[in-house]
Short mmCIF file of C-alpha atoms and ligand atoms in Angstrom, two decimals:
data_model
loop_
_atom_site.label_atom_id
_atom_site.label_comp_id
_atom_site.label_asym_id
_atom_site.label_seq_id
_atom_site.Cartn_x
_atom_site.Cartn_y
_atom_site.Cartn_z
CA UNK A 1084 -47.10 -10.23 7.89
CA UNK A 1085 -43.48 -10.46 9.01
CA UNK A 1086 -40.97 -8.33 7.20
CA UNK A 1087 -38.25 -10.08 5.16
CA UNK A 1088 -35.66 -7.46 6.21
CA UNK A 1089 -36.54 -7.84 9.90
CA UNK A 1090 -36.31 -11.62 9.68
CA UNK A 1091 -32.81 -11.40 8.19
CA UNK A 1092 -31.70 -8.88 10.82
CA UNK A 1093 -32.78 -11.30 13.56
CA UNK A 1094 -30.76 -14.06 11.90
CA UNK A 1095 -27.69 -11.81 11.69
CA UNK A 1096 -27.88 -11.04 15.41
CA UNK A 1097 -28.37 -14.71 16.27
CA UNK A 1098 -25.64 -16.07 13.97
CA UNK A 1099 -22.97 -13.43 14.67
CA UNK A 1100 -22.86 -13.10 18.45
CA UNK A 1101 -20.56 -10.55 20.03
CA UNK A 1102 -20.36 -8.33 16.93
CA UNK A 1103 -22.20 -5.16 18.00
CA UNK A 1104 -20.71 -2.83 15.36
CA UNK A 1105 -21.65 -5.28 12.61
CA UNK A 1106 -25.21 -5.59 13.98
CA UNK A 1107 -25.48 -1.79 14.11
CA UNK A 1108 -24.40 -1.36 10.47
CA UNK A 1109 -26.70 -4.13 9.21
CA UNK A 1110 -29.66 -2.82 11.25
CA UNK A 1111 -29.27 0.64 9.72
CA UNK A 1112 -29.09 -0.65 6.15
CA UNK A 1113 -31.88 -3.24 6.44
CA UNK A 1114 -34.05 -0.62 8.17
CA UNK A 1115 -33.94 1.32 4.89
CA UNK A 1116 -34.06 -1.65 2.52
CA UNK A 1117 -37.38 -2.77 3.99
CA UNK A 1118 -38.95 -0.23 1.67
CA UNK A 1119 -37.52 -2.07 -1.34
CA UNK A 1120 -37.36 -5.76 -0.49
CA UNK A 1121 -40.50 -6.36 1.56
CA UNK A 1122 -42.84 -5.56 -1.33
CA UNK A 1123 -40.97 -7.53 -4.02
CA UNK A 1124 -40.89 -11.27 -3.36
CA UNK A 1125 -38.14 -11.87 -5.96
CA UNK A 1126 -35.52 -10.79 -3.44
CA UNK A 1127 -36.59 -13.23 -0.73
CA UNK A 1128 -36.89 -16.05 -3.25
CA UNK A 1129 -33.29 -15.39 -4.32
CA UNK A 1130 -32.09 -15.26 -0.68
CA UNK A 1131 -30.65 -11.90 -1.60
CA UNK A 1132 -30.40 -10.34 1.86
CA UNK A 1133 -29.09 -13.54 3.44
CA UNK A 1134 -26.30 -13.53 0.85
CA UNK A 1135 -25.69 -9.79 1.18
CA UNK A 1136 -25.04 -9.95 4.94
CA UNK A 1137 -22.63 -12.90 4.72
CA UNK A 1138 -19.09 -12.01 3.58
CA UNK A 1139 -17.91 -13.93 0.53
CA UNK A 1140 -14.66 -14.63 2.37
CA UNK A 1141 -13.12 -13.77 5.77
CA UNK A 1142 -9.36 -14.14 6.15
CA UNK A 1143 -7.78 -14.10 9.60
CA UNK A 1144 -4.08 -14.58 10.04
CA UNK A 1145 -1.12 -14.30 12.41
CA UNK A 1146 1.37 -11.44 11.99
CA UNK A 1147 4.65 -12.20 13.75
CA UNK A 1148 7.31 -9.48 13.88
CA UNK A 1149 10.32 -8.48 15.97
CA UNK A 1150 10.46 -5.16 17.84
CA UNK A 1151 13.50 -2.92 18.33
CA UNK A 1152 14.41 -4.72 21.55
CA UNK A 1153 14.50 -8.07 19.77
CA UNK A 1154 11.22 -9.28 21.30
CA UNK A 1155 8.85 -11.38 19.22
CA UNK A 1156 5.44 -9.70 18.86
CA UNK A 1157 2.25 -11.20 17.46
CA UNK A 1158 -0.75 -9.32 16.06
CA UNK A 1159 -3.99 -10.41 14.45
CA UNK A 1160 -4.52 -9.70 10.74
CA UNK A 1161 -7.83 -9.55 8.85
CA UNK A 1162 -9.20 -9.14 5.35
CA UNK A 1163 -12.97 -9.34 4.92
CA UNK A 1164 -13.81 -9.73 1.21
CA UNK A 1165 -17.47 -8.92 1.55
CA UNK A 1166 -19.03 -8.56 -1.88
CA UNK A 1167 -17.66 -8.65 -5.43
CA UNK A 1168 -20.95 -8.48 -7.38
CA UNK A 1169 -20.08 -5.25 -9.17
CA UNK A 1170 -16.26 -5.39 -9.27
CA UNK A 1171 -13.08 -6.47 -7.48
CA UNK A 1172 -12.96 -6.03 -3.72
CA UNK A 1173 -11.83 -2.59 -2.62
CA UNK A 1174 -11.53 -1.05 0.84
CA UNK A 1175 -8.99 0.23 3.33
CA UNK A 1176 -6.70 -1.33 5.91
CA UNK A 1177 -6.99 -0.11 9.51
CA UNK A 1178 -4.19 -0.50 12.07
CA UNK A 1179 -5.61 0.32 15.50
CA UNK A 1180 -5.83 -1.58 18.83
CA UNK A 1181 -9.66 -1.51 18.61
CA UNK A 1182 -9.68 -3.62 15.42
CA UNK A 1183 -11.57 -6.92 15.75
CA UNK A 1184 -13.79 -9.07 13.53
CA UNK A 1185 -16.92 -7.06 14.33
CA UNK A 1186 -15.28 -3.77 13.33
CA UNK A 1187 -13.85 -5.32 10.15
CA UNK A 1188 -17.24 -6.74 9.14
CA UNK A 1189 -19.10 -3.49 9.81
CA UNK A 1190 -16.59 -1.56 7.73
CA UNK A 1191 -16.61 -4.15 4.92
CA UNK A 1192 -20.41 -4.17 4.83
CA UNK A 1193 -20.61 -0.36 4.65
CA UNK A 1194 -18.00 -0.38 1.90
CA UNK A 1195 -20.28 -2.39 -0.44
CA UNK A 1196 -22.84 0.43 -0.57
CA UNK A 1197 -20.29 3.24 -0.51
CA UNK A 1198 -18.42 1.81 -3.48
CA UNK A 1199 -21.63 1.27 -5.39
CA UNK A 1200 -22.69 4.89 -4.74
CA UNK A 1201 -19.57 6.18 -6.50
CA UNK A 1202 -20.97 4.72 -9.75
CA UNK A 1203 -17.64 2.91 -10.26
CA UNK A 1204 -17.13 -0.85 -10.67
CA UNK A 1205 -15.74 -1.89 -7.28
CA UNK A 1206 -16.90 -4.39 -4.68
CA UNK A 1207 -16.67 -4.02 -0.90
CA UNK A 1208 -13.92 -5.17 1.50
CA UNK A 1209 -12.01 -4.08 4.58
CA UNK A 1210 -8.97 -5.28 6.45
CA UNK A 1211 -6.39 -4.43 9.05
CA UNK A 1212 -4.84 -5.39 12.31
CA UNK A 1213 -4.96 -4.67 16.04
CA UNK A 1214 -1.38 -3.36 15.66
CA UNK A 1215 -0.92 0.19 17.01
CA UNK A 1216 1.58 2.21 14.93
CA UNK A 1217 1.56 4.95 17.57
CA UNK A 1218 4.88 5.06 19.48
CA UNK A 1219 6.55 2.52 17.14
CA UNK A 1220 9.77 3.30 15.30
CA UNK A 1221 9.83 3.42 11.48
CA UNK A 1222 11.79 0.15 11.55
CA UNK A 1223 9.12 -1.56 13.66
CA UNK A 1224 6.33 -0.29 11.41
CA UNK A 1225 8.26 -1.52 8.35
CA UNK A 1226 8.83 -5.00 9.77
CA UNK A 1227 5.20 -5.24 10.80
CA UNK A 1228 3.98 -4.15 7.34
CA UNK A 1229 6.31 -6.63 5.63
CA UNK A 1230 4.99 -9.46 7.81
CA UNK A 1231 1.38 -8.39 7.15
CA UNK A 1232 1.94 -8.41 3.38
CA UNK A 1233 3.84 -11.71 3.46
CA UNK A 1234 0.50 -13.36 4.23
CA UNK A 1235 -1.91 -10.97 2.52
CA UNK A 1236 -0.21 -10.93 -0.91
CA UNK A 1237 -1.69 -14.32 -1.84
CA UNK A 1238 -5.26 -13.08 -1.35
CA UNK A 1239 -5.11 -9.77 -3.25
CA UNK A 1240 -4.44 -8.65 -6.83
CA UNK A 1241 -5.35 -5.90 -9.31
CA UNK A 1242 -8.38 -7.81 -10.55
CA UNK A 1243 -9.18 -9.46 -7.19
CA UNK A 1244 -8.77 -7.10 -4.26
CA UNK A 1245 -7.08 -3.69 -4.05
CA UNK A 1246 -6.58 -2.46 -0.45
CA UNK A 1247 -5.93 1.16 0.59
CA UNK A 1248 -5.32 3.13 3.81
CA UNK A 1249 -7.60 3.94 6.75
CA UNK A 1250 -6.98 4.77 10.42
CA UNK A 1251 -3.30 4.19 11.20
CA UNK A 1252 -2.43 3.37 7.59
CA UNK A 1253 -1.07 6.38 5.75
CA UNK A 1254 1.55 6.91 3.06
CA UNK A 1255 4.37 5.43 5.19
CA UNK A 1256 2.52 2.15 5.76
CA UNK A 1257 1.28 1.92 2.14
CA UNK A 1258 4.89 2.39 0.96
CA UNK A 1259 6.17 -0.49 3.09
CA UNK A 1260 3.26 -2.74 2.09
CA UNK A 1261 3.78 -1.97 -1.62
CA UNK A 1262 7.53 -2.58 -1.37
CA UNK A 1263 6.97 -6.03 0.10
CA UNK A 1264 4.24 -6.97 -2.40
CA UNK A 1265 6.50 -6.02 -5.31
CA UNK A 1266 9.38 -7.95 -3.84
CA UNK A 1267 7.39 -11.15 -3.32
CA UNK A 1268 5.52 -11.08 -6.65
CA UNK A 1269 8.29 -9.61 -8.79
CA UNK A 1270 5.77 -7.38 -10.56
CA UNK A 1271 4.84 -3.72 -10.39
CA UNK A 1272 1.06 -3.44 -10.42
CA UNK A 1273 -1.39 -1.07 -8.76
CA UNK A 1274 -2.45 -3.54 -6.08
CA UNK A 1275 -2.66 -0.81 -3.42
CA UNK A 1276 -3.97 2.75 -3.59
CA UNK A 1277 -2.86 5.73 -1.55
CA UNK A 1278 0.64 5.24 -2.99
CA UNK A 1279 3.27 7.99 -2.91
CA UNK A 1280 3.47 10.26 -5.95
CA UNK A 1281 6.90 8.90 -6.95
CA UNK A 1282 5.64 5.31 -7.32
CA UNK A 1283 2.20 5.39 -8.90
CA UNK A 1284 0.13 7.57 -6.58
CA UNK A 1285 -2.42 10.16 -7.65
CA UNK A 1286 -2.63 13.83 -6.88
CA UNK A 1287 -5.71 14.62 -4.71
CA UNK A 1288 -5.86 11.10 -3.20
CA UNK A 1289 -4.55 12.44 0.11
CA UNK A 1290 -7.13 15.24 0.12
CA UNK A 1291 -9.98 13.30 -1.49
CA UNK A 1292 -12.02 12.05 1.46
CA UNK A 1293 -12.08 15.41 3.25
CA UNK A 1294 -12.64 17.36 0.03
CA UNK A 1295 -15.42 14.99 -1.05
CA UNK A 1296 -17.13 15.36 2.33
CA UNK A 1297 -17.16 19.13 2.01
CA UNK A 1298 -18.28 19.06 -1.64
CA UNK A 1299 -21.21 16.80 -0.81
CA UNK A 1300 -22.20 19.07 2.07
CA UNK A 1301 -22.06 22.07 -0.24
CA UNK A 1302 -24.30 20.23 -2.75
CA UNK A 1303 -26.85 19.49 -0.01
CA UNK A 1304 -26.79 23.11 1.17
CA UNK A 1305 -27.03 24.45 -2.40
CA UNK A 1306 -30.14 22.29 -2.91
CA UNK A 1307 -31.69 24.40 -0.14
CA UNK A 1308 -30.31 27.66 -1.57
CA UNK A 1309 -27.70 27.82 1.17
CA UNK A 1310 -23.90 27.56 1.20
CA UNK A 1311 -21.00 26.78 3.54
CA UNK A 1312 -19.56 30.28 3.25
CA UNK A 1313 -19.75 32.12 6.56
CA UNK A 1314 -20.70 29.02 8.57
CA UNK A 1315 -19.04 27.97 11.84
CA UNK A 1316 -17.85 24.38 11.57
CA UNK A 1317 -16.74 21.82 14.17
CA UNK A 1318 -14.54 18.88 13.17
CA UNK A 1319 -13.48 15.87 15.24
CA UNK A 1320 -10.26 13.97 14.59
CA UNK A 1321 -7.03 15.42 13.26
CA UNK A 1322 -5.95 12.69 10.85
CA UNK A 1323 -6.11 12.48 7.08
CA UNK A 1324 -9.86 13.01 6.73
CA UNK A 1325 -10.11 15.75 9.36
CA UNK A 1326 -7.19 17.81 8.03
CA UNK A 1327 -8.47 17.98 4.45
CA UNK A 1328 -12.01 18.59 5.62
CA UNK A 1329 -10.70 21.64 7.49
CA UNK A 1330 -8.76 22.74 4.40
CA UNK A 1331 -11.65 22.57 1.91
CA UNK A 1332 -14.19 24.02 4.36
CA UNK A 1333 -11.89 27.01 4.91
CA UNK A 1334 -11.36 27.37 1.15
CA UNK A 1335 -15.14 27.58 0.72
CA UNK A 1336 -15.36 30.38 3.28
CA UNK A 1337 -16.34 28.50 6.45
CA UNK A 1338 -14.56 28.86 9.78
CA UNK A 1339 -13.44 25.58 11.39
CA UNK A 1340 -13.05 26.00 15.14
CA UNK A 1341 -12.28 22.51 16.54
CA UNK A 1342 -10.17 19.38 15.98
CA UNK A 1343 -9.46 16.43 18.30
CA UNK A 1344 -7.30 13.36 18.80
CA UNK A 1345 -7.55 10.45 21.20
CA UNK A 1346 -5.95 12.47 24.04
CA UNK A 1347 -8.04 15.65 23.84
CA UNK A 1348 -9.49 18.43 21.71
CA UNK A 1349 -8.77 21.97 20.64
CA UNK A 1350 -11.13 24.93 20.38
CA UNK A 1351 -9.64 27.73 18.32
CA UNK A 1352 -12.13 30.61 17.90
CA UNK A 1353 -9.78 32.29 15.41
CA UNK A 1354 -10.16 29.31 13.07
CA UNK A 1355 -7.88 26.24 13.00
CA UNK A 1356 -4.40 27.15 11.72
CA UNK A 1357 -3.82 24.53 9.03
CA UNK A 1358 -0.09 25.07 8.64
CA UNK A 1359 0.46 24.34 12.34
CA UNK A 1360 -1.97 21.41 12.31
CA UNK A 1361 -0.24 19.79 9.31
CA UNK A 1362 3.20 20.38 10.85
CA UNK A 1363 2.14 18.72 14.14
CA UNK A 1364 0.17 15.80 12.68
CA UNK A 1365 1.69 15.07 9.27
CA UNK A 1366 5.34 15.97 9.86
CA UNK A 1367 5.94 15.40 13.60
CA UNK A 1368 3.26 12.71 14.23
CA UNK A 1369 2.66 14.71 17.43
CA UNK A 1370 -0.27 15.37 19.76
CA UNK A 1371 -2.67 18.33 19.76
CA UNK A 1372 -1.05 19.70 22.91
CA UNK A 1373 1.73 20.81 20.53
CA UNK A 1374 -0.84 22.74 18.46
CA UNK A 1375 -2.17 24.50 21.55
CA UNK A 1376 1.37 25.39 22.67
CA UNK A 1377 2.05 27.13 19.35
CA UNK A 1378 -1.28 28.83 18.61
CA UNK A 1379 -2.15 31.53 21.14
CA UNK A 1380 -5.89 31.67 20.34
CA UNK A 1381 -6.34 27.91 20.98
CA UNK A 1382 -7.81 26.30 24.10
CA UNK A 1383 -6.81 22.70 24.83
CA UNK A 1384 -9.14 20.31 26.67
CA UNK A 1385 -7.83 16.93 27.77
CA UNK A 1386 -9.94 13.84 27.02
CA UNK A 1387 -12.82 13.58 29.49
CA UNK A 1388 -13.33 17.34 29.68
CA UNK A 1389 -16.25 17.79 27.31
CA UNK A 1390 -15.94 17.26 23.57
CA UNK A 1391 -15.93 19.16 20.29
CA UNK A 1392 -19.72 18.67 20.14
CA UNK A 1393 -20.11 21.08 23.09
CA UNK A 1394 -19.08 23.93 20.80
CA UNK A 1395 -21.94 25.79 19.09
CA UNK A 1396 -21.77 25.39 15.32
CA UNK A 1397 -23.80 25.48 12.10
CA UNK A 1398 -22.14 22.43 10.60
CA UNK A 1399 -20.52 19.39 12.28
CA UNK A 1400 -18.10 16.98 10.59
CA UNK A 1401 -17.27 13.91 12.73
CA UNK A 1402 -14.00 12.61 11.20
CA UNK A 1403 -12.39 10.39 13.87
CA UNK A 1404 -13.98 6.99 14.47
CA UNK A 1405 -17.17 4.95 14.95
CA UNK A 1406 -19.78 5.88 17.57
CA UNK A 1407 -18.04 9.11 18.64
CA UNK A 1408 -21.25 11.17 18.43
CA UNK A 1409 -24.01 9.80 20.67
CA UNK A 1410 -27.57 10.91 21.41
CA UNK A 1411 -26.48 13.35 24.13
CA UNK A 1412 -24.09 15.09 21.74
CA UNK A 1413 -26.70 15.00 18.96
CA UNK A 1414 -29.33 16.62 21.21
CA UNK A 1415 -26.86 19.30 22.22
CA UNK A 1416 -25.98 20.06 18.60
CA UNK A 1417 -29.67 20.29 17.69
CA UNK A 1418 -30.39 22.57 20.64
CA UNK A 1419 -27.55 24.85 19.52
CA UNK A 1420 -29.00 25.08 16.01
CA UNK A 1421 -26.83 22.79 13.87
CA UNK A 1422 -28.15 22.66 10.30
CA UNK A 1423 -25.94 20.00 8.70
CA UNK A 1424 -24.01 16.98 9.98
CA UNK A 1425 -21.88 15.01 7.51
CA UNK A 1426 -19.91 11.91 8.48
CA UNK A 1427 -16.25 11.93 7.42
CA UNK A 1428 -15.62 8.86 9.56
CA UNK A 1429 -17.45 5.56 9.12
CA UNK A 1430 -20.54 5.33 11.37
CA UNK A 1431 -19.37 8.04 13.82
CA UNK A 1432 -22.96 8.73 14.84
CA UNK A 1433 -24.77 6.18 17.01
CA UNK A 1434 -28.17 4.89 15.87
CA UNK A 1435 -29.96 7.05 18.47
CA UNK A 1436 -27.88 10.08 17.52
CA UNK A 1437 -28.86 9.61 13.87
CA UNK A 1438 -32.55 9.41 14.81
CA UNK A 1439 -32.30 12.71 16.69
CA UNK A 1440 -30.84 14.47 13.64
CA UNK A 1441 -33.48 13.02 11.30
CA UNK A 1442 -36.38 13.82 13.67
CA UNK A 1443 -35.19 17.43 13.90
CA UNK A 1444 -34.76 17.94 10.14
CA UNK A 1445 -31.01 18.38 10.35
CA UNK A 1446 -29.44 17.67 6.94
CA UNK A 1447 -27.67 14.40 7.76
CA UNK A 1448 -25.20 12.91 5.26
CA UNK A 1449 -24.15 9.37 6.27
CA UNK A 1450 -20.55 8.19 5.86
CA UNK A 1451 -21.21 5.81 3.01
CA UNK A 1452 -22.12 8.80 0.82
CA UNK A 1453 -20.22 11.58 2.55
CA UNK A 1454 -16.77 9.96 2.70
CA UNK A 1455 -16.94 8.10 -0.64
CA UNK A 1456 -14.66 10.66 -2.32
CA UNK A 1457 -11.63 8.77 -0.97
CA UNK A 1458 -12.39 5.43 -2.56
CA UNK A 1459 -13.58 7.14 -5.74
CA UNK A 1460 -10.21 8.86 -6.11
CA UNK A 1461 -8.51 5.53 -5.42
CA UNK A 1462 -10.17 4.28 -8.59
CA UNK A 1463 -8.82 7.34 -10.43
CA UNK A 1464 -5.40 6.35 -9.06
CA UNK A 1465 -5.88 2.81 -10.40
CA UNK A 1466 -6.64 4.17 -13.89
CA UNK A 1467 -3.46 6.23 -13.84
CA UNK A 1468 -1.30 3.33 -12.60
CA UNK A 1469 -2.76 1.01 -15.26
CA UNK A 1470 -2.06 3.44 -18.10
CA UNK A 1471 1.22 4.80 -16.63
CA UNK A 1472 -0.25 8.29 -16.95
CA UNK A 1473 -0.20 11.06 -14.34
CA UNK A 1474 -3.08 13.53 -14.26
CA UNK A 1475 -2.92 17.12 -12.99
CA UNK A 1476 -4.37 18.13 -9.63
CA UNK A 1477 -7.12 20.09 -11.42
CA UNK A 1478 -8.09 17.15 -13.62
CA UNK A 1479 -8.40 14.72 -10.68
CA UNK A 1480 -10.27 17.26 -8.57
CA UNK A 1481 -12.73 17.94 -11.42
CA UNK A 1482 -13.41 14.21 -11.75
CA UNK A 1483 -13.90 13.95 -7.98
CA UNK A 1484 -16.40 16.81 -8.07
CA UNK A 1485 -18.33 15.11 -10.88
CA UNK A 1486 -18.48 11.87 -8.86
CA UNK A 1487 -19.68 13.72 -5.75
CA UNK A 1488 -22.43 15.44 -7.75
CA UNK A 1489 -23.50 12.02 -9.04
CA UNK A 1490 -23.61 10.71 -5.45
CA UNK A 1491 -25.79 13.60 -4.31
CA UNK A 1492 -28.20 13.21 -7.23
CA UNK A 1493 -28.47 9.44 -6.61
CA UNK A 1494 -29.18 9.66 -2.87
CA UNK A 1495 -31.57 12.59 -3.26
CA UNK A 1496 -33.42 10.84 -6.06
CA UNK A 1497 -33.71 7.53 -4.14
CA UNK A 1498 -35.08 9.34 -1.08
CA UNK A 1499 -37.68 11.08 -3.27
CA UNK A 1500 -38.66 7.88 -5.10
CA UNK A 1501 -39.36 6.12 -1.80
CA UNK A 1502 -41.32 9.03 -0.34
CA UNK A 1503 -38.79 10.15 2.30
CA UNK A 1504 -37.60 13.43 0.81
CA UNK A 1505 -34.38 14.72 2.42
CA UNK A 1506 -33.70 11.46 4.31
CA UNK A 1507 -30.22 10.70 3.00
CA UNK A 1508 -29.79 7.67 5.25
CA UNK A 1509 -32.55 5.88 3.39
CA UNK A 1510 -31.51 7.50 0.10
CA UNK A 1511 -27.89 6.31 0.42
CA UNK A 1512 -28.77 2.79 1.51
CA UNK A 1513 -31.27 2.29 -1.30
CA UNK A 1514 -29.21 3.97 -4.04
CA UNK A 1515 -26.14 1.93 -3.01
CA UNK A 1516 -28.17 -1.29 -2.84
CA UNK A 1517 -29.93 -1.08 -6.20
CA UNK A 1518 -26.91 -1.69 -8.44
CA UNK A 1519 -25.48 -4.41 -6.17
CA UNK A 1520 -28.87 -6.16 -5.99
CA UNK A 1521 -29.29 -6.05 -9.79
CA UNK A 1522 -25.85 -7.60 -10.24
CA UNK A 1523 -26.46 -10.28 -7.60
CA UNK A 1524 -29.77 -11.25 -9.19
CA UNK A 1525 -28.15 -11.41 -12.65
CA UNK A 1526 -25.18 -13.48 -11.47
CA UNK A 1527 -27.31 -16.27 -9.99
CA UNK A 1528 -26.98 -17.97 -6.64
CA UNK A 1529 -23.27 -17.43 -5.92
P1 NDP B 976 -6.17 8.76 10.68
O1 NDP B 976 -5.49 7.63 11.34
O2 NDP B 976 -5.41 9.61 9.74
O3 NDP B 976 -6.82 9.74 11.78
C1 NDP B 976 -7.75 9.27 12.71
C2 NDP B 976 -8.04 10.39 13.67
O4 NDP B 976 -9.09 10.00 14.55
C3 NDP B 976 -6.87 10.76 14.57
O5 NDP B 976 -6.95 12.10 14.92
C4 NDP B 976 -7.09 9.84 15.76
O6 NDP B 976 -6.47 10.33 16.96
C5 NDP B 976 -8.59 9.89 15.90
N1 NDP B 976 -9.08 8.63 16.47
C6 NDP B 976 -9.00 7.40 15.95
N2 NDP B 976 -9.53 6.49 16.77
C7 NDP B 976 -9.94 7.17 17.84
C8 NDP B 976 -10.58 6.79 19.04
N3 NDP B 976 -10.88 5.50 19.29
N4 NDP B 976 -10.89 7.78 19.93
C9 NDP B 976 -10.58 9.08 19.67
N5 NDP B 976 -9.98 9.48 18.55
C10 NDP B 976 -9.67 8.55 17.66
O7 NDP B 976 -7.46 8.12 9.97
P2 NDP B 976 -8.36 8.71 8.81
O8 NDP B 976 -8.45 10.18 8.94
O9 NDP B 976 -7.91 8.10 7.55
O10 NDP B 976 -9.77 8.04 9.15
C11 NDP B 976 -10.74 8.68 10.00
C12 NDP B 976 -12.11 8.09 9.74
O11 NDP B 976 -12.45 8.28 8.35
C13 NDP B 976 -12.24 6.57 9.97
O12 NDP B 976 -13.54 6.27 10.43
C14 NDP B 976 -12.07 5.99 8.57
O13 NDP B 976 -12.66 4.73 8.44
C15 NDP B 976 -12.81 7.05 7.76
N6 NDP B 976 -12.47 7.07 6.33
C16 NDP B 976 -11.19 7.31 5.91
C17 NDP B 976 -10.91 7.37 4.57
C18 NDP B 976 -9.56 7.74 4.05
O14 NDP B 976 -9.44 7.96 2.83
N7 NDP B 976 -8.55 7.86 4.88
C19 NDP B 976 -11.95 7.10 3.55
C20 NDP B 976 -13.27 6.92 4.11
C21 NDP B 976 -13.50 6.90 5.45
P3 NDP B 976 -5.10 9.65 17.43
O15 NDP B 976 -4.08 10.05 16.42
O16 NDP B 976 -4.85 10.21 18.78
O17 NDP B 976 -5.36 8.18 17.45
#
């Protein structure tokens, strides 16, 4: 008997050629959903998987802007509104030269399940551009963001689609995007999250993804009567997620010994110095060479000379980008005795790398559960903007912790119900799917 999930995966590969990241994300999810959909014919009859893998809407547009030398520049813009069964579309914007339709669709697809796992009423989307903010002046970034929003404003709205940040889109970019939206629409509404504190932002939003990642890891360790305290931790990336992962891990008593960027990586056996890291990355928008110049205990390795995964650790947090941890790195980490790997980035582990962790009983927390604290806190930001209230740091952090506990219980419970105890890949995919599938069945063939 042929499997419904396998049949749909074949169709996805056939009908979406040249989209390897999207295929990879769908293959991982459908590999888990087999356990649910193959034995219940209602799903196939309703064409549920076929609808789930097809975005409700894909927007692609031109972004013309003028650089500081007066030259006309053109970038590609995207918004993939993937699934609104349980709420308005929500998901980040990524500005990076590697952005293309495949990357946008993989991220939008993942976002459906991530958003559902938070227990909040938000659908899945993603967007961005192949624009590279690196090396651009503030004026260039502003003109680009204004041009991006001049097209995107007509497709988004507080009850339709609420974008946020991602790689290359931080508080500066969100500020420029928000300014242009407000100017065009002549209304102040919380149509973006990740806003600055002076114009509707939330405390803890900046920290939320990294903090949530560490909280979920602590939950998984606690479930095995273990804790992060005293552990040696490696982190990749040195952006928003990486920095606040380092901060919370250190607060819980772990020692973080690595960070990286696209030019190289740092090993600091004394423990990453957060003040210097924040100064270099958040204030100066500099490179990690500047960290190594200022911190005597740090070793700098240029790109191509090994990677952070060569460093022996108990816990690894990949927080840079997709497919940055392959099977060779995974095997090395296992050989060196890693006990937990949690994905701060989206799909940073390749499919083969993931299999190696699961086969070797490493606690593996996939991105859609592990980095969901960011989008969850975006919803807390939306509540504050809507009510014009401003909650304390402690209040938002408490709510984030409650949401993370709910995520852990849901993925652990789903793994147990389907007979794969401790397999949080399957647990996350199924737990995220259940609510979306219920809603899609209830809403009819739309
Ligand atoms: P940032 O832009 O703040 O930081 C990204 C970091 O990763 C930088 O250190 C960057 O180095 C590095 N990086 C990016 N692309 C590459 C690459 N191709 N090769 C090597 N290094 C790279 O992004 P975020 O921290 O916000 O996002 C990191 C990951 O977390 C992404 O996968 C994102 O989707 C995911 N995520 C983010 C959330 C958020 O709230 N921000 C929420 C959920 C997931 P360099 O500066 O040199 O480019």
